[in-house]
CSV table of C-alpha atoms (C1' of nucleotides) in Angstrom, one decimal:
chain,number,residue,atom,x,y,z
A,1,MET,CA,66.4,80.4,87.1
A,2,ARG,CA,66.7,80.6,90.9
A,3,ILE,CA,69.7,79.8,93.0
A,4,GLY,CA,68.7,76.3,93.8
A,5,GLU,CA,68.3,75.2,90.2
A,6,LEU,CA,71.6,76.8,89.3
A,7,ALA,CA,73.2,75.1,92.1
A,8,THR,CA,72.0,71.6,91.2
A,9,SER,CA,72.6,72.1,87.5
A,10,THR,CA,76.2,73.3,88.0
A,11,GLY,CA,77.0,71.1,91.0
A,12,VAL,CA,78.2,73.9,93.2
A,13,SER,CA,76.5,74.7,96.5
A,14,VAL,CA,74.0,77.4,97.1
A,15,ARG,CA,76.4,78.9,99.6
A,16,ALA,CA,79.1,79.0,97.0
A,17,LEU,CA,76.9,80.9,94.6
A,18,ARG,CA,76.1,83.5,97.2
A,19,TYR,CA,79.8,83.7,98.0
A,20,TYR,CA,80.5,84.4,94.3
A,21,GLU,CA,78.1,87.3,94.5
A,22,GLU,CA,79.9,88.5,97.7
A,23,GLN,CA,83.1,88.5,95.7
A,24,SER,CA,81.4,90.3,92.8
A,25,LEU,CA,82.1,87.3,90.5
A,26,LEU,CA,78.5,86.6,89.5
A,27,ILE,CA,75.8,89.2,90.2
A,28,PRO,CA,72.2,88.1,89.6
A,29,GLU,CA,69.1,90.1,89.1
A,30,ARG,CA,66.6,90.3,92.0
A,31,SER,CA,62.9,89.6,91.8
A,32,GLY,CA,60.5,91.7,93.8
A,33,GLY,CA,60.8,89.7,97.0
A,34,GLY,CA,64.6,89.9,96.9
A,35,GLN,CA,65.3,86.5,95.4
A,36,ARG,CA,68.2,85.9,93.1
A,37,HIS,CA,67.4,85.3,89.4
A,38,TYR,CA,70.1,84.0,87.1
A,39,ASP,CA,70.1,83.9,83.3
A,40,GLU,CA,71.5,81.1,81.1
A,41,LYS,CA,75.0,82.7,80.8
A,42,ALA,CA,75.4,82.0,84.5
A,43,LEU,CA,75.8,78.3,83.8
A,44,ASP,CA,79.0,78.8,81.8
A,45,ARG,CA,80.1,81.5,84.2
A,46,VAL,CA,79.9,79.3,87.2
A,47,GLN,CA,81.8,76.6,85.3
A,48,LEU,CA,84.6,79.0,84.5
A,49,ILE,CA,84.8,80.3,88.0
A,50,GLN,CA,85.1,76.7,89.3
A,51,THR,CA,87.8,75.9,86.8
A,52,LEU,CA,89.8,79.0,87.8
A,53,TYR,CA,89.4,78.2,91.5
A,54,ALA,CA,90.6,74.7,90.7
A,55,ALA,CA,93.7,76.1,89.1
A,56,GLY,CA,94.5,77.8,92.4
A,57,LEU,CA,93.5,81.4,91.5
A,58,SER,CA,92.1,83.6,94.2
A,59,SER,CA,88.7,85.4,94.1
A,60,ARG,CA,90.5,88.6,93.6
A,61,THR,CA,92.6,87.4,90.7
A,62,ILE,CA,89.5,85.8,89.1
A,63,LEU,CA,87.7,89.1,89.6
A,64,ASP,CA,90.5,90.8,87.7
A,65,LEU,CA,90.6,88.2,84.9
A,66,LEU,CA,86.8,87.9,84.2
A,67,PRO,CA,86.5,91.3,82.4
A,68,CYS,CA,89.4,90.2,80.1
A,69,VAL,CA,87.6,87.0,79.2
A,70,ASP,CA,84.3,88.6,78.9
A,71,ALA,CA,84.7,91.9,77.2
A,72,LYS,CA,88.2,91.5,75.9
A,73,VAL,CA,89.3,94.6,77.6
A,74,ASN,CA,92.7,95.0,76.2
A,75,THR,CA,95.0,97.2,78.3
A,76,PRO,CA,98.7,96.8,79.2
A,77,GLN,CA,97.6,96.0,82.7
A,78,SER,CA,95.2,93.2,81.6
A,79,ARG,CA,97.8,91.7,79.3
A,80,ALA,CA,100.4,91.7,82.1
A,81,LEU,CA,97.9,90.1,84.4
A,82,LEU,CA,97.0,87.4,81.9
A,83,ASN,CA,100.6,86.6,81.1
A,84,GLY,CA,101.5,86.6,84.8
A,85,GLU,CA,98.9,84.1,85.7
A,86,ARG,CA,99.7,82.0,82.6
A,87,ASP,CA,103.3,81.8,83.8
A,88,ARG,CA,102.3,81.0,87.3
A,89,ILE,CA,100.2,78.1,86.0
A,90,THR,CA,103.0,76.9,83.9
A,91,ARG,CA,105.3,76.8,86.8
A,92,GLN,CA,102.7,75.0,88.8
A,93,ILE,CA,102.4,72.4,86.1
A,94,ASP,CA,106.1,71.9,86.0
A,95,GLN,CA,106.2,71.4,89.7
A,96,LEU,CA,103.4,68.9,89.5
A,97,VAL,CA,105.1,67.0,86.7
A,98,GLN,CA,108.2,66.8,88.8
A,99,VAL,CA,106.3,65.4,91.7
A,100,ARG,CA,104.6,62.9,89.5
A,101,ASP,CA,107.9,61.8,88.1
A,102,ARG,CA,109.2,61.3,91.6
A,103,LEU,CA,106.2,59.2,92.5
A,104,ASP,CA,106.5,57.2,89.3
A,105,ALA,CA,110.1,56.4,90.3
A,106,VAL,CA,109.0,55.1,93.7
A,107,ILE,CA,106.1,53.2,92.1
A,108,SER,CA,108.2,51.4,89.5
A,109,ALA,CA,110.8,50.6,92.2
A,110,SER,CA,108.0,49.1,94.4
A,111,GLU,CA,106.7,47.1,91.4
A,112,SER,CA,110.0,45.7,90.4
A,113,PRO,CA,110.5,42.1,91.5
A,114,ALA,CA,113.9,43.0,92.9
A,115,SER,CA,112.3,45.2,95.5
A,116,GLY,CA,112.7,44.3,99.1
A,117,CYS,CA,109.3,43.2,100.4
A,118,LEU,CA,109.6,43.6,104.1
A,119,HIS,CA,106.0,43.1,105.1
A,120,THR,CA,104.5,40.6,102.6
A,121,ASP,CA,101.9,38.2,103.7
A,122,ALA,CA,104.1,35.3,102.5
A,123,ASP,CA,105.5,33.9,105.7
A,124,PRO,CA,108.1,31.2,104.8
A,125,ARG,CA,107.5,29.0,107.8
B,1,MET,CA,122.8,71.7,112.7
B,2,ARG,CA,120.3,73.6,114.7
B,3,ILE,CA,116.9,74.8,113.5
B,4,GLY,CA,117.9,78.3,112.5
B,5,GLU,CA,120.6,77.1,110.2
B,6,LEU,CA,118.3,74.5,108.6
B,7,ALA,CA,115.7,77.1,108.1
B,8,THR,CA,117.9,79.6,106.4
B,9,SER,CA,119.6,77.0,104.2
B,10,THR,CA,116.3,75.5,103.0
B,11,GLY,CA,114.4,78.7,102.9
B,12,VAL,CA,111.5,77.5,105.0
B,13,SER,CA,110.6,79.2,108.3
B,14,VAL,CA,111.6,78.0,111.7
B,15,ARG,CA,107.9,77.8,112.5
B,16,ALA,CA,107.4,75.5,109.5
B,17,LEU,CA,110.1,73.1,110.7
B,18,ARG,CA,108.6,72.8,114.1
B,19,TYR,CA,105.2,72.3,112.4
B,20,TYR,CA,106.8,69.4,110.4
B,21,GLU,CA,107.8,67.8,113.6
B,22,GLU,CA,104.3,68.3,115.0
B,23,GLN,CA,103.1,66.4,112.0
B,24,SER,CA,105.7,63.7,112.5
B,25,LEU,CA,107.2,64.5,109.1
B,26,LEU,CA,110.7,65.3,110.3
B,27,ILE,CA,111.8,64.4,113.8
B,28,PRO,CA,115.2,65.7,115.0
B,29,GLU,CA,117.4,64.7,117.8
B,30,ARG,CA,117.4,66.7,121.0
B,31,SER,CA,120.5,67.9,122.8
B,32,GLY,CA,120.6,68.1,126.6
B,33,GLY,CA,118.9,71.5,126.9
B,34,GLY,CA,116.1,70.3,124.6
B,35,GLN,CA,117.3,72.0,121.4
B,36,ARG,CA,116.6,70.4,118.1
B,37,HIS,CA,119.5,69.0,116.1
B,38,TYR,CA,119.2,68.0,112.5
B,39,ASP,CA,121.5,65.9,110.4
B,40,GLU,CA,122.4,66.4,106.7
B,41,LYS,CA,119.6,64.2,105.4
B,42,ALA,CA,117.2,66.8,106.8
B,43,LEU,CA,118.1,69.1,104.0
B,44,ASP,CA,116.8,66.8,101.3
B,45,ARG,CA,113.9,65.8,103.5
B,46,VAL,CA,112.7,69.4,103.9
B,47,GLN,CA,112.9,69.9,100.1
B,48,LEU,CA,110.9,66.9,99.5
B,49,ILE,CA,108.2,67.9,102.0
B,50,GLN,CA,108.0,71.4,100.5
B,51,THR,CA,107.7,69.9,97.0
B,52,LEU,CA,104.9,67.6,98.1
B,53,TYR,CA,103.1,70.4,99.8
B,54,ALA,CA,103.4,72.5,96.7
B,55,ALA,CA,101.7,69.6,94.8
B,56,GLY,CA,98.7,70.0,97.1
B,57,LEU,CA,99.3,67.0,99.3
B,58,SER,CA,98.2,67.2,102.9
B,59,SER,CA,100.4,66.6,105.9
B,60,ARG,CA,98.6,63.3,106.5
B,61,THR,CA,99.2,62.1,102.9
B,62,ILE,CA,102.8,63.1,103.0
B,63,LEU,CA,103.2,61.2,106.3
B,64,ASP,CA,101.8,58.1,104.6
B,65,LEU,CA,104.0,58.5,101.6
B,66,LEU,CA,107.3,59.2,103.2
B,67,PRO,CA,108.0,55.6,104.4
B,68,CYS,CA,107.3,54.5,100.8
B,69,VAL,CA,109.9,56.9,99.5
B,70,ASP,CA,112.3,56.2,102.3
B,71,ALA,CA,112.4,52.5,103.1
B,72,LYS,CA,110.5,51.2,100.0
B,73,VAL,CA,107.8,49.6,102.1
B,74,ASN,CA,106.0,47.6,99.6
B,75,THR,CA,102.5,46.7,100.7
B,76,PRO,CA,99.3,46.6,98.7
B,77,GLN,CA,98.2,49.6,100.8
B,78,SER,CA,101.3,51.7,99.9
B,79,ARG,CA,101.0,50.8,96.2
B,80,ALA,CA,97.3,51.9,96.2
B,81,LEU,CA,98.2,55.1,98.0
B,82,LEU,CA,101.0,55.9,95.5
B,83,ASN,CA,98.9,55.2,92.5
B,84,GLY,CA,96.0,57.2,93.9
B,85,GLU,CA,98.1,60.2,94.5
B,86,ARG,CA,99.7,59.8,91.2
B,87,ASP,CA,96.3,59.9,89.5
B,88,ARG,CA,95.2,62.8,91.5
B,89,ILE,CA,98.2,64.8,90.4
B,90,THR,CA,97.6,63.8,86.8
B,91,ARG,CA,94.1,65.0,87.0
B,92,GLN,CA,95.3,68.3,88.5
B,93,ILE,CA,97.8,68.7,85.8
B,94,ASP,CA,95.1,68.2,83.1
B,95,GLN,CA,92.9,70.8,84.8
B,96,LEU,CA,95.8,73.3,84.9
B,97,VAL,CA,96.6,72.7,81.2
B,98,GLN,CA,93.0,73.3,80.4
B,99,VAL,CA,93.0,76.6,82.2
B,100,ARG,CA,96.2,77.6,80.6
B,101,ASP,CA,94.8,76.9,77.2
B,102,ARG,CA,91.9,79.0,78.0
B,103,LEU,CA,94.1,81.9,79.1
B,104,ASP,CA,96.2,81.4,76.0
B,105,ALA,CA,93.1,81.8,73.8
B,106,VAL,CA,92.3,85.1,75.6
B,107,ILE,CA,95.8,86.3,75.4
B,108,SER,CA,96.2,85.6,71.7
B,109,ALA,CA,92.9,87.3,71.0
B,110,SER,CA,94.0,90.3,72.9
B,111,GLU,CA,97.3,90.4,71.0
B,112,SER,CA,95.7,90.0,67.6
B,113,PRO,CA,95.6,93.3,65.7
B,114,ALA,CA,91.9,92.8,64.9
B,115,SER,CA,91.1,93.0,68.5
B,116,GLY,CA,88.9,95.8,69.6
B,117,CYS,CA,91.1,98.1,71.7
B,118,LEU,CA,88.7,100.0,73.8
B,119,HIS,CA,91.1,101.7,76.1
B,120,THR,CA,94.4,102.2,74.3
B,121,ASP,CA,96.5,105.3,74.9
B,122,ALA,CA,96.4,106.0,71.2
B,123,ASP,CA,93.9,108.8,71.0
B,124,PRO,CA,93.3,109.5,67.3
B,125,ARG,CA,92.7,113.2,67.8
C,1,DC,C1',129.4,86.3,135.2
C,2,DT,C1',127.1,88.7,131.9
C,3,DT,C1',125.4,89.9,127.5
C,4,DG,C1',123.6,88.7,123.2
C,5,DT,C1',121.7,85.5,120.2
C,6,DC,C1',119.5,81.6,119.4
C,7,DC,C1',116.2,78.4,121.1
C,8,DC,C1',112.1,76.5,123.7
C,9,DT,C1',106.9,75.8,124.6
C,10,DC,C1',102.3,77.3,124.7
C,11,DA,C1',98.7,79.5,122.5
C,12,DC,C1',96.0,82.7,119.9
C,13,DG,C1',95.7,85.0,115.0
C,14,DT,C1',95.3,84.7,109.8
C,15,DC,C1',93.5,83.7,105.3
C,16,DC,C1',90.0,81.6,102.2
C,17,DA,C1',86.3,79.2,100.2
C,18,DC,C1',83.0,77.8,101.8
C,19,DG,C1',79.7,74.7,105.7
C,20,DT,C1',76.1,75.3,108.9
C,21,DC,C1',72.7,77.0,112.0
C,22,DA,C1',69.2,80.5,113.4
C,23,DG,C1',65.3,83.1,112.6
C,24,DG,C1',62.5,85.1,109.3
C,25,DT,C1',60.3,85.9,104.3
C,26,DT,C1',58.8,84.6,99.5
C,27,DT,C1',57.1,81.5,96.3
C,28,DT,C1',54.7,77.4,94.8
C,29,DA,C1',51.5,73.4,95.1
C,30,DG,C1',47.0,71.9,96.3
D,1,DC,C1',44.0,80.0,102.3
D,2,DT,C1',47.4,77.0,104.0
D,3,DA,C1',51.3,74.3,104.3
D,4,DA,C1',55.6,73.0,102.4
D,5,DA,C1',59.5,74.1,99.9
D,6,DA,C1',62.7,77.3,98.6
D,7,DC,C1',64.9,81.5,99.6
D,8,DC,C1',66.7,85.4,102.4
D,9,DT,C1',70.3,87.8,105.6
D,10,DG,C1',73.6,87.7,109.2
D,11,DA,C1',77.0,85.4,111.7
D,12,DC,C1',79.8,81.9,113.6
D,13,DG,C1',82.5,77.4,112.5
D,14,DT,C1',86.1,74.7,109.8
D,15,DG,C1',90.6,73.0,108.1
D,16,DG,C1',95.3,73.5,106.9
D,17,DA,C1',99.9,75.5,107.0
D,18,DC,C1',101.7,78.2,109.1
D,19,DG,C1',102.6,83.8,111.4
D,20,DT,C1',103.2,86.1,115.6
D,21,DG,C1',103.9,87.4,120.1
D,22,DA,C1',104.7,86.1,125.4
D,23,DG,C1',107.5,84.5,128.7
D,24,DG,C1',111.4,81.9,129.8
D,25,DG,C1',115.8,78.6,129.1
D,26,DA,C1',120.4,77.4,126.4
D,27,DC,C1',124.9,78.4,124.9
D,28,DA,C1',129.1,80.6,122.7
D,29,DA,C1',132.0,85.0,123.3
D,30,DG,C1',134.3,88.3,126.1
DNA sequence: CTTGTCCCTCACGTCCACGTCAGGTTTTAG
DNA sequence: CTAAAACCTGACGTGGACGTGAGGGACAAG
């Protein structure tokens, strides 16, 4: 499949796919005229890349992680990398849960009837 | 306290504190010569701002949220904002948990003894 | 008064995952 | 064969949260 089809079927932009190639995250074949040609595996690969980006990983980190996910390269370095990123994500989750709890507290306070409503529409004329 | 002291005691840079003022997130008093003077509440405020930034909120969103946390302004708009951000954070947490699970799968596979260790140091000469 | 340290205001630089435009080529439909 | 659609390679723009000087005041210590 060509780049446009991959783009529409994965929901990422054509520019993003070319950027992934720039970052060596997803290298397609080229047909005679120089056009990119992706195989079926590219679909899952793009999804994975998007998920990892969404988790806050950088291109460089993803580039390092992909061989671990793909070929199960199992070196001390790769294990350290995996565990390091896992821990980073766990810390980020903890942070987010903390923020959500804080927001929940504010929300429940604002929903309680005892809350001081300074700017309600009810004008007791 | 002046800006340098606040910076060192909160761990954020002086530049960041001035940026917060630019964004109207934390407005200090000014002493005759134009120097910023922060009170004790600024310590907590800076921590809160940092936490919200870490959760991926923008300056603008934080600016909208702060009055809710502070003065419990309780309008339909503020409740919608709070709930919207809460949901966004929940989705982000779910995404992160998903990525962590994926990494865990790779990690446990790489730690299992049945794993193909292509590049170990153990050279069975 | 002077020195040293802290502080001030511009204002440009950085990083990163793309968006977007320009100018040209390849592929596909008819 | 032709026209349209899709694709190509640069290369500059963007937004956000600051970093990093430049050039000059503010303020406590001696």
